[in-house]
Coordinates of C-alpha atoms in Angstrom, one line a residue:
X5 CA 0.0 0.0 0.0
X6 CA 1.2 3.6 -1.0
X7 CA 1.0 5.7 2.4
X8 CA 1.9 8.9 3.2
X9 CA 2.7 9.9 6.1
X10 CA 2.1 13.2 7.9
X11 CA 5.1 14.2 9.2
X12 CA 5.2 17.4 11.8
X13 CA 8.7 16.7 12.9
X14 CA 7.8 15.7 16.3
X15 CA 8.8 12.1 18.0
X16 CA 5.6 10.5 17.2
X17 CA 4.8 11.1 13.4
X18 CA 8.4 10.0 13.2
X19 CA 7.3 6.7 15.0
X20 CA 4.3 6.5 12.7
X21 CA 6.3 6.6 9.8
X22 CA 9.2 4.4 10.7
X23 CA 6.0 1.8 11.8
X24 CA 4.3 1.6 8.5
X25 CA 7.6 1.5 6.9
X26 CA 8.0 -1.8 9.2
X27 CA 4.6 -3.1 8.1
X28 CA 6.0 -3.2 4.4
X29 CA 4.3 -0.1 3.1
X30 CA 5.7 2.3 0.4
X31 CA 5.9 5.2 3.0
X32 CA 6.6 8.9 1.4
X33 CA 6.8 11.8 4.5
X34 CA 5.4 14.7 3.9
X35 CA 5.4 18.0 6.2
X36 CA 2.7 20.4 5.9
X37 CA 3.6 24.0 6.4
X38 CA 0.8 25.6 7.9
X39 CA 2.5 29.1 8.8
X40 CA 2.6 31.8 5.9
X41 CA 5.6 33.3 8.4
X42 CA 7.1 30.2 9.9
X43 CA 9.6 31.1 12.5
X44 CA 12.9 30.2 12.3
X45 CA 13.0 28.1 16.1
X46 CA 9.8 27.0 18.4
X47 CA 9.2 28.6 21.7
X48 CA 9.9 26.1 24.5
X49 CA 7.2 23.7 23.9
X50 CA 4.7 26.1 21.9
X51 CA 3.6 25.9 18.4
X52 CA 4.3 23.6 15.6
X53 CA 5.1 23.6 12.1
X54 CA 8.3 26.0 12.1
X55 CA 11.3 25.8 9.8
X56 CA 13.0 24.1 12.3
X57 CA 9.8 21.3 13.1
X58 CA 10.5 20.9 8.6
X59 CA 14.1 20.5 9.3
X60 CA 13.4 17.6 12.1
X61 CA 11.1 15.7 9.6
X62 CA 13.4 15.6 6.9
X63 CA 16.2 14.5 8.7
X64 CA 14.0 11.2 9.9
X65 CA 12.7 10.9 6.7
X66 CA 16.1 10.7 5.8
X67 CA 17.5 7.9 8.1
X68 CA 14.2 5.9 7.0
X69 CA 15.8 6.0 3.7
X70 CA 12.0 7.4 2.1
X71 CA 11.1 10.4 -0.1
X72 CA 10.1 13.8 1.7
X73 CA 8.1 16.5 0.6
X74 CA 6.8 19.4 1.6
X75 CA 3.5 20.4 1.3
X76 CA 2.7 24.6 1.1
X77 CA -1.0 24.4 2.7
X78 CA -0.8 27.6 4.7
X79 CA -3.4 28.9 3.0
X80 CA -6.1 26.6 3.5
X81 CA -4.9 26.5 7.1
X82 CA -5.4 30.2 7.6
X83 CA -9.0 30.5 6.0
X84 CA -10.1 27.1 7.0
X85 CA -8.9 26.9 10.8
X86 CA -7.6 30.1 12.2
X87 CA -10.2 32.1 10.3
X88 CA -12.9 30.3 11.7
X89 CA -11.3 30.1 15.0
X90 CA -11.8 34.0 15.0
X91 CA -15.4 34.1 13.7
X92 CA -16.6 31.2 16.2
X93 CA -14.9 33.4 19.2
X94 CA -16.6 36.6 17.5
X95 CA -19.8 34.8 17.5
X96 CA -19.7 34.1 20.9
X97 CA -18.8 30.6 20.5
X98 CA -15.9 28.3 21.7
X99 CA -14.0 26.1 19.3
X100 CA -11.6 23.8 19.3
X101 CA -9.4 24.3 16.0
X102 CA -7.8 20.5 16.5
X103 CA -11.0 19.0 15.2
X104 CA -11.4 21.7 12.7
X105 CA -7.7 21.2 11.5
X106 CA -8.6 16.8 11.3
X107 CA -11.1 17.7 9.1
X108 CA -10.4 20.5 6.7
X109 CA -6.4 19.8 6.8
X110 CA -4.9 16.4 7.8
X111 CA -8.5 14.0 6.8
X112 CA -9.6 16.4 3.9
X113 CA -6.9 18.4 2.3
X114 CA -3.7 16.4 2.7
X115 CA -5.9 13.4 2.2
X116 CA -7.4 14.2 -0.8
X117 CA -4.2 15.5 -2.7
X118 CA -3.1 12.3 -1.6
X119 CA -5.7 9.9 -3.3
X120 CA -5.2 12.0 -6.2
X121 CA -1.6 11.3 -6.6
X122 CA -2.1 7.8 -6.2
X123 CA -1.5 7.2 -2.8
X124 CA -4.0 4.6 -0.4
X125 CA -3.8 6.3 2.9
X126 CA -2.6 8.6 5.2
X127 CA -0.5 7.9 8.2
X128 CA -0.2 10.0 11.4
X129 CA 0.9 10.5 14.7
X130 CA -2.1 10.7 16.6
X131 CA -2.8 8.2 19.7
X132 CA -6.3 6.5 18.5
X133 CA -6.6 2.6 17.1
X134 CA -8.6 2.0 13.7
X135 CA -10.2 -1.8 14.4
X136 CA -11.6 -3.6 11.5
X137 CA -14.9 -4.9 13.3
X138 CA -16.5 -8.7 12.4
X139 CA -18.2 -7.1 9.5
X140 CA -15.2 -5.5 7.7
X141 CA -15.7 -2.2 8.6
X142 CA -13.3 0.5 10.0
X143 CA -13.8 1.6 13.4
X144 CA -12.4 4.2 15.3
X145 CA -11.4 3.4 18.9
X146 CA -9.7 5.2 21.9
X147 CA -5.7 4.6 22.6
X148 CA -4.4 2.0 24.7
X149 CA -2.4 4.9 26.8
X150 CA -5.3 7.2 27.7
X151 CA -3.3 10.3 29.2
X152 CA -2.7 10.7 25.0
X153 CA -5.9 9.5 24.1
X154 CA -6.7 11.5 20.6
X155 CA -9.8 10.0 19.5
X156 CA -12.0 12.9 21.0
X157 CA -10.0 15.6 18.3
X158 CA -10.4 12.5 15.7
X159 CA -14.0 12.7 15.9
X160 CA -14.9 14.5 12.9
X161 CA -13.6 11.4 10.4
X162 CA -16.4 9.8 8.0
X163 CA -16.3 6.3 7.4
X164 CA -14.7 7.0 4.0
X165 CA -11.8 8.9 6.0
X166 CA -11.5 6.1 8.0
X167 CA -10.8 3.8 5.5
X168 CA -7.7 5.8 4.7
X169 CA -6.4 6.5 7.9
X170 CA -3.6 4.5 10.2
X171 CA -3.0 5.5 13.2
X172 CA 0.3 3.2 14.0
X173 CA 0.7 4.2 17.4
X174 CA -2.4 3.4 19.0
X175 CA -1.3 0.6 20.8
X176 CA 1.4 2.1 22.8
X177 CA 2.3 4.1 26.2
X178 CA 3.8 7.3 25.2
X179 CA 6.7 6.5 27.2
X180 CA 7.5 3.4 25.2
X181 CA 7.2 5.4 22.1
X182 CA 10.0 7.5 23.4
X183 CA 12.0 4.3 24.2
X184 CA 11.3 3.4 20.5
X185 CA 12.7 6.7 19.0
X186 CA 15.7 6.1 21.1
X187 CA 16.1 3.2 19.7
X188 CA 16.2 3.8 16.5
X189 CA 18.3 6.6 16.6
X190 CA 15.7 9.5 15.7
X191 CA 17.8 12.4 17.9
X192 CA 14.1 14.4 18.4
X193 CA 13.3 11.4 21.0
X194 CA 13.2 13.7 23.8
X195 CA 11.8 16.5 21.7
X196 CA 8.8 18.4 23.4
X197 CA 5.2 17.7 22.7
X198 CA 3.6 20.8 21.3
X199 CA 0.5 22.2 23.0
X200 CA -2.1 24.3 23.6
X201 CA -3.1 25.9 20.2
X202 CA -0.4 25.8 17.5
X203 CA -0.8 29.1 15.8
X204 CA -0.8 30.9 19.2
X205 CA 2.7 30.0 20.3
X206 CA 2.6 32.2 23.0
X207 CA -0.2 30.8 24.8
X208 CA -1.9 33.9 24.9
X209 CA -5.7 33.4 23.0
X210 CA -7.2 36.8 24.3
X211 CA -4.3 39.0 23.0
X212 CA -3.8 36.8 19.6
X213 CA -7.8 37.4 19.2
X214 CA -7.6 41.0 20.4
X215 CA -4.6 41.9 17.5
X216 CA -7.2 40.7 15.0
X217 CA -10.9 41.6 16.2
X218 CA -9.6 45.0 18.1
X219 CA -10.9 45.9 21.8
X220 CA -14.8 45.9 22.4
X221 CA -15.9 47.5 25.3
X222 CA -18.2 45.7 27.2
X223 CA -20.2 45.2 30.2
X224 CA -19.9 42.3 33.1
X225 CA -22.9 41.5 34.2
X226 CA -24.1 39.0 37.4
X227 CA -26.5 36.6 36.6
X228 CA -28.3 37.0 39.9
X229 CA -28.9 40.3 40.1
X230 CA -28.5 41.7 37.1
X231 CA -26.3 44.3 37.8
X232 CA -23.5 45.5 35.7
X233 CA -19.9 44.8 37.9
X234 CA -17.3 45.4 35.8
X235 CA -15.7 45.7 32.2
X236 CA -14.3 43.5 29.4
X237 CA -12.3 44.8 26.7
X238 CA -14.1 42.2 24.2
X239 CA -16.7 39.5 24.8
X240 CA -14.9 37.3 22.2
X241 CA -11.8 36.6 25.3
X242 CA -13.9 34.8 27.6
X243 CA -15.8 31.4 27.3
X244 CA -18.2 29.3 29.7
X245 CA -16.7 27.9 32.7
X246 CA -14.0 30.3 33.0
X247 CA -13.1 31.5 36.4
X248 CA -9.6 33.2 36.0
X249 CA -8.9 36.7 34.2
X250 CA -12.5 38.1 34.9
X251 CA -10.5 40.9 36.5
X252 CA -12.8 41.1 39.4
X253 CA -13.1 40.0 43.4
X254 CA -14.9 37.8 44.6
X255 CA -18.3 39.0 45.5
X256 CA -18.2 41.0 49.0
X257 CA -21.4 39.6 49.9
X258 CA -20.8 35.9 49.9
X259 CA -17.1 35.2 49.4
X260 CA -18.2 32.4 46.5
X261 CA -16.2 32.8 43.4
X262 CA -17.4 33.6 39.9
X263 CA -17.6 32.0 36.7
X264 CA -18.3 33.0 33.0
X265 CA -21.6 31.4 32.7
X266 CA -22.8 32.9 29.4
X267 CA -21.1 35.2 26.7
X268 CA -23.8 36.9 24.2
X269 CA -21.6 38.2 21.2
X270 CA -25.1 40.1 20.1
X271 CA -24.7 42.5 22.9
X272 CA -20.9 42.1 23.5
X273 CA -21.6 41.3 27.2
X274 CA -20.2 38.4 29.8
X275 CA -22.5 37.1 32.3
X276 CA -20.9 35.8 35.3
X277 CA -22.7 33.7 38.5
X278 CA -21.9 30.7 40.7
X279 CA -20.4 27.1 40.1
X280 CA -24.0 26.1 40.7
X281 CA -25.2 27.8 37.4
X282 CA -22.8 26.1 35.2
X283 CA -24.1 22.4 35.6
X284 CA -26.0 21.0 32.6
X285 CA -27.9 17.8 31.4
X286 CA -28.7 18.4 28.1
X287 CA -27.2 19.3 25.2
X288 CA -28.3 20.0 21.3
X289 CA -25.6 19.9 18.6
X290 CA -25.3 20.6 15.2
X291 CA -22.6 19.8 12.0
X292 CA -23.2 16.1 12.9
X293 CA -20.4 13.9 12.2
X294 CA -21.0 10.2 11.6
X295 CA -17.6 7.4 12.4
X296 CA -19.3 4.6 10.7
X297 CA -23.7 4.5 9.8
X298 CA -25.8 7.3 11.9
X299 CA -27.2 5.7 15.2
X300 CA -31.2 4.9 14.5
X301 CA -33.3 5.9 17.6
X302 CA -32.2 6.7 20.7
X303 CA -29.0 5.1 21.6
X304 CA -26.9 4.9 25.6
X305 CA -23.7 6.3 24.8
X306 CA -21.1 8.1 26.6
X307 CA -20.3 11.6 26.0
X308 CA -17.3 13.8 26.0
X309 CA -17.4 17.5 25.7
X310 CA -13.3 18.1 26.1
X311 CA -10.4 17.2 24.8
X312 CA -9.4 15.3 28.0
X313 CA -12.2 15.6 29.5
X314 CA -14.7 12.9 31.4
X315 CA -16.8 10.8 29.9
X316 CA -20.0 10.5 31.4
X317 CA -23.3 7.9 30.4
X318 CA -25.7 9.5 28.4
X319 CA -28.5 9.0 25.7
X320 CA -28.7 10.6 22.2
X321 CA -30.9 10.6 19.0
X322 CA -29.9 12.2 15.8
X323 CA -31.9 14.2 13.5
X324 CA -30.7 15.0 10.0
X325 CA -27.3 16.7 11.2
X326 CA -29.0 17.1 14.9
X327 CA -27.9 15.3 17.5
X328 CA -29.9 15.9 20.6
X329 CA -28.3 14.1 24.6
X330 CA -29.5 13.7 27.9
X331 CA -26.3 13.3 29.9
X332 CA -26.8 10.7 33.2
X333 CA -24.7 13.2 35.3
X334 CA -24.0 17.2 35.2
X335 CA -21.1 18.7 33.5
X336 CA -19.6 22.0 33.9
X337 CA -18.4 24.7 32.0
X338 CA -20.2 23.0 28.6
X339 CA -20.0 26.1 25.9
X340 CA -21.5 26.5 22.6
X341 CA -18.8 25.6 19.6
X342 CA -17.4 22.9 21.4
X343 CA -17.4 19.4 20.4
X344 CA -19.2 16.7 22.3
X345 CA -18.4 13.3 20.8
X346 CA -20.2 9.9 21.5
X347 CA -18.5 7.3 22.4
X348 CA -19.6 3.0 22.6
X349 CA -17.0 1.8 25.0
X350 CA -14.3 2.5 23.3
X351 CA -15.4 3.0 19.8
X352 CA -16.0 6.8 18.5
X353 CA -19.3 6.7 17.5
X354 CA -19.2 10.5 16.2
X355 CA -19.5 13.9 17.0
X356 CA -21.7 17.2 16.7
X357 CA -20.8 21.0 17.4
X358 CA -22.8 21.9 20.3
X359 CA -25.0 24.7 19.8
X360 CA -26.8 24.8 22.9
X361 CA -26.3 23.5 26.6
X362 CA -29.4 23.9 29.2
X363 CA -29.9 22.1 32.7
X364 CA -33.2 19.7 32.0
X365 CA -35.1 19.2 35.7

C-alpha cells in the first residue's frame, strides 16, 4: 500500500512513519507548512510547524531511507482553521481548531491531494486505534495509553476517512514510544510535545484574538442580580466555565467565586454567576459527524465534551445533522462551539458542534 505519512517533525509522526515502513508499506513523508511566516526556532514547547519542526522531519525521513516533501498548505490553514477560530470566538462561540484542522487539513486536504496522486492512505501520529470490526468495517477506537488518548479531536472522520487512515501508534504508552525513538536513533526522541493551540505560540488566546478583532468595550454582568460589575475589553476573550482573568473580586457579599456562565456576542456582554449555574444535562448539537452508519433511535452512549475531559453515560438521537443528549450526570463549563463526541466503550461513534447547553429538571 502507498502511504503517506504526515510528518510534523515531532517524535511520534516520526514513530508513525518508521512503523508503516515496518509493516511493508511504500511510506513517502510529507510536512505540511501551515504558517505563511514560519519562525525560524519553536518557543519552549509552543507551536508547531516551524522551519525548524521541517528541518526535524526531513532528517527522519532521511535515516528511514523514504522520499520527503513538503507540502505549502498555509493557505487553507489560515481560511479554514484560524479564520474560523476568529469568527466562532466573534460569535460568541468556543471552538476547538484541533477537530477543525482533522477535518479540513490532515482527513480532507492532505488526504485528498493524496488519493489523487495515487497514494492509499494517510498515516499520522495521533494516539487512536482503527479496528476492523466482524463485518469488515473500519472503526475508530480510543488509545491504549489514555493520558494521549486523541480520539476525541479525531471525531470529525467519516467512514470514507477512515478507511484511509492509520493511526500506527495506537497501541502504545507514550513512554514506550519515546524508548522506540531512542532506539532507533531519531535524535528528536526527547523533543517536546507541542500544546495548547499551535498558531498561538505564546499561549496567549485573548491577545492573539484582540490583535485581529480589536478591543470591544463591554459590560460584566451577574446573573443573579443583574447588575452590571465590571468591564471586558471584548466578549470574544472569555468562554463558559472560566473562572480566572474576569479581573474582578470575589463578591463581598458571599465570598463564593465567579464564573463565565454565558457570553452573548449580540450585545458584547459576559455574564458571570456561581459554580451552581454552570451544571448542565442536556445538550443540542449541530454539524453532525458520523464514524461509521448514523445511530437509529435513541441510543446509551457516553459523552465527552473536552479534549481530555470525562466521559460521562448519556443517551442521544440524531436528527438529519442534529444530535440531541441527555447526559446521566451534570457537566460544567459545557460552551456552545465545542465538540461533544459519543463514544460505545471504546469505539467513537461520532461527534456534533454543540450549539446549545441547558440544565433539563
Amino acid at each position: 500500500m502507498r502511504v503517506v505519512a504526515a510528518m510534523s517533525g515531532g517524535v511520534d509522526s516520526a514513530v508513525a512513519a518508521a512503523r508503516m515502513l515496518d509493516a511493508g508499506h511504500e511510506v513517502v513523508g510529507v510536512h505540511l507548512a501551515l504558517s505563511q511566516s514560519a519562525a525560524t526556532l519553536r518557543e519552549s514547547a509552543r507551536g508547531c510547524c516551524t522551519i525548524e519542526d521541517a528541518g526535524d522531519a526531513r532528517r527522519v525521513a532521511d535515516m528511514l531511507g523514504i522520499p520527503f516533501y513538503v507540502w505549502d498548505m498555509a493557505a487553507r490553514f489560515k481560511r479554514d482553521v484560524m479564520e474560523d477560530f476568529v469568527a466562532e470566538y466573534s460569535a460568541g462561540r468556543t471552538p476547538n481548531p484541533c477537530l477543525r484542522c482533522n477535518e479540513k487539513i490532515k482527513f480532507s486536504a492532505l488526504l485528498d491531494k493524496a488519493v489523487a496522486l495515487g497514494f492509499d492512505a494517510v498515516a499520522t501520529g495521533h494516539y487512536a486505534q482503527v479496528v476492523e470490526s466482524p463485518g469488515g468495517e473500519r472503526e475508530l477506537h480510543r488509545a491504549v495509553d489514555m493520558a494521549k488518548d486523541q480520539s476525541y479531536v479525531l471525531g470529525v472522520l467519516d467512514a470514507e476517512q477512515l478507511s484511509r487512515a492509520f493511526f500506527p501508534l495506537g497501541d502504545t504508552a507514550k513512554p514506550e514510544i519515546r524508548s522506540e525513538a531512542r532506539e532507533r536513533g531519531f535524535y528528536i526522541a526527547s523533543k517536546p510535545d507541542s500544546h495548547d493551540i499551535c498558531f498561538i505560540a505564546d499561549g496567549d488566546t485573548r491577545g492573539w484574538l484582540t490583535s485581529r478583532l480589536g478591543e470591544q468595550a463591554g459590560d460584566i454582568v451577574d446573573a443573579a442580580s443583574g447588575e452590571v460589575v465590571g468591564a471586558h475589553a471584548g466578549s470574544y476573550g472569555y468562554t463558559v466555565g472560566q473562572r480566572r482573568g474576569l479581573g474582578l473580586p470575589r463578591s463581598s457579599q458571599d465570598g463564593e467565586p465567579r464564573y463565565v456562565v454565558g457570553v452573548d456576542a449580540s450585545t458584547n456582554t459576559v455574564t458571570i454567576g456561581t459554580a451552581d449555574l454552570l451544571g448542565v444535562n442536556a445538550i443540542r448539537g449541530d454539524h453532525a459527524r458520523w464514524c461509521g452508519a448514523p445511530p437509529e433511535g435513541v441510543v446509551s452512549v457516553g459523552a465527552q465534551v473536552r479534549a481530555h475531559g470525562e466521559e460521562v453515560p448519556a443517551e442521544a438521537w440524531a436528527s438529519g445533522e442534529d444530535v440531541e443528549v441527555r447526559l446521566g450526570s451534570r457537566l460544567r463549563g459545557v460552551a456552545p462551539g465545542q465538540s461533544v463526541v459519543l463514544y460505545e466503550g471504546t469505539r467513537v461513534v461520532g461527534s456534533a458542534t454543540i450549539a446549545q447547553s441547558w440544565l433539563e429538571r
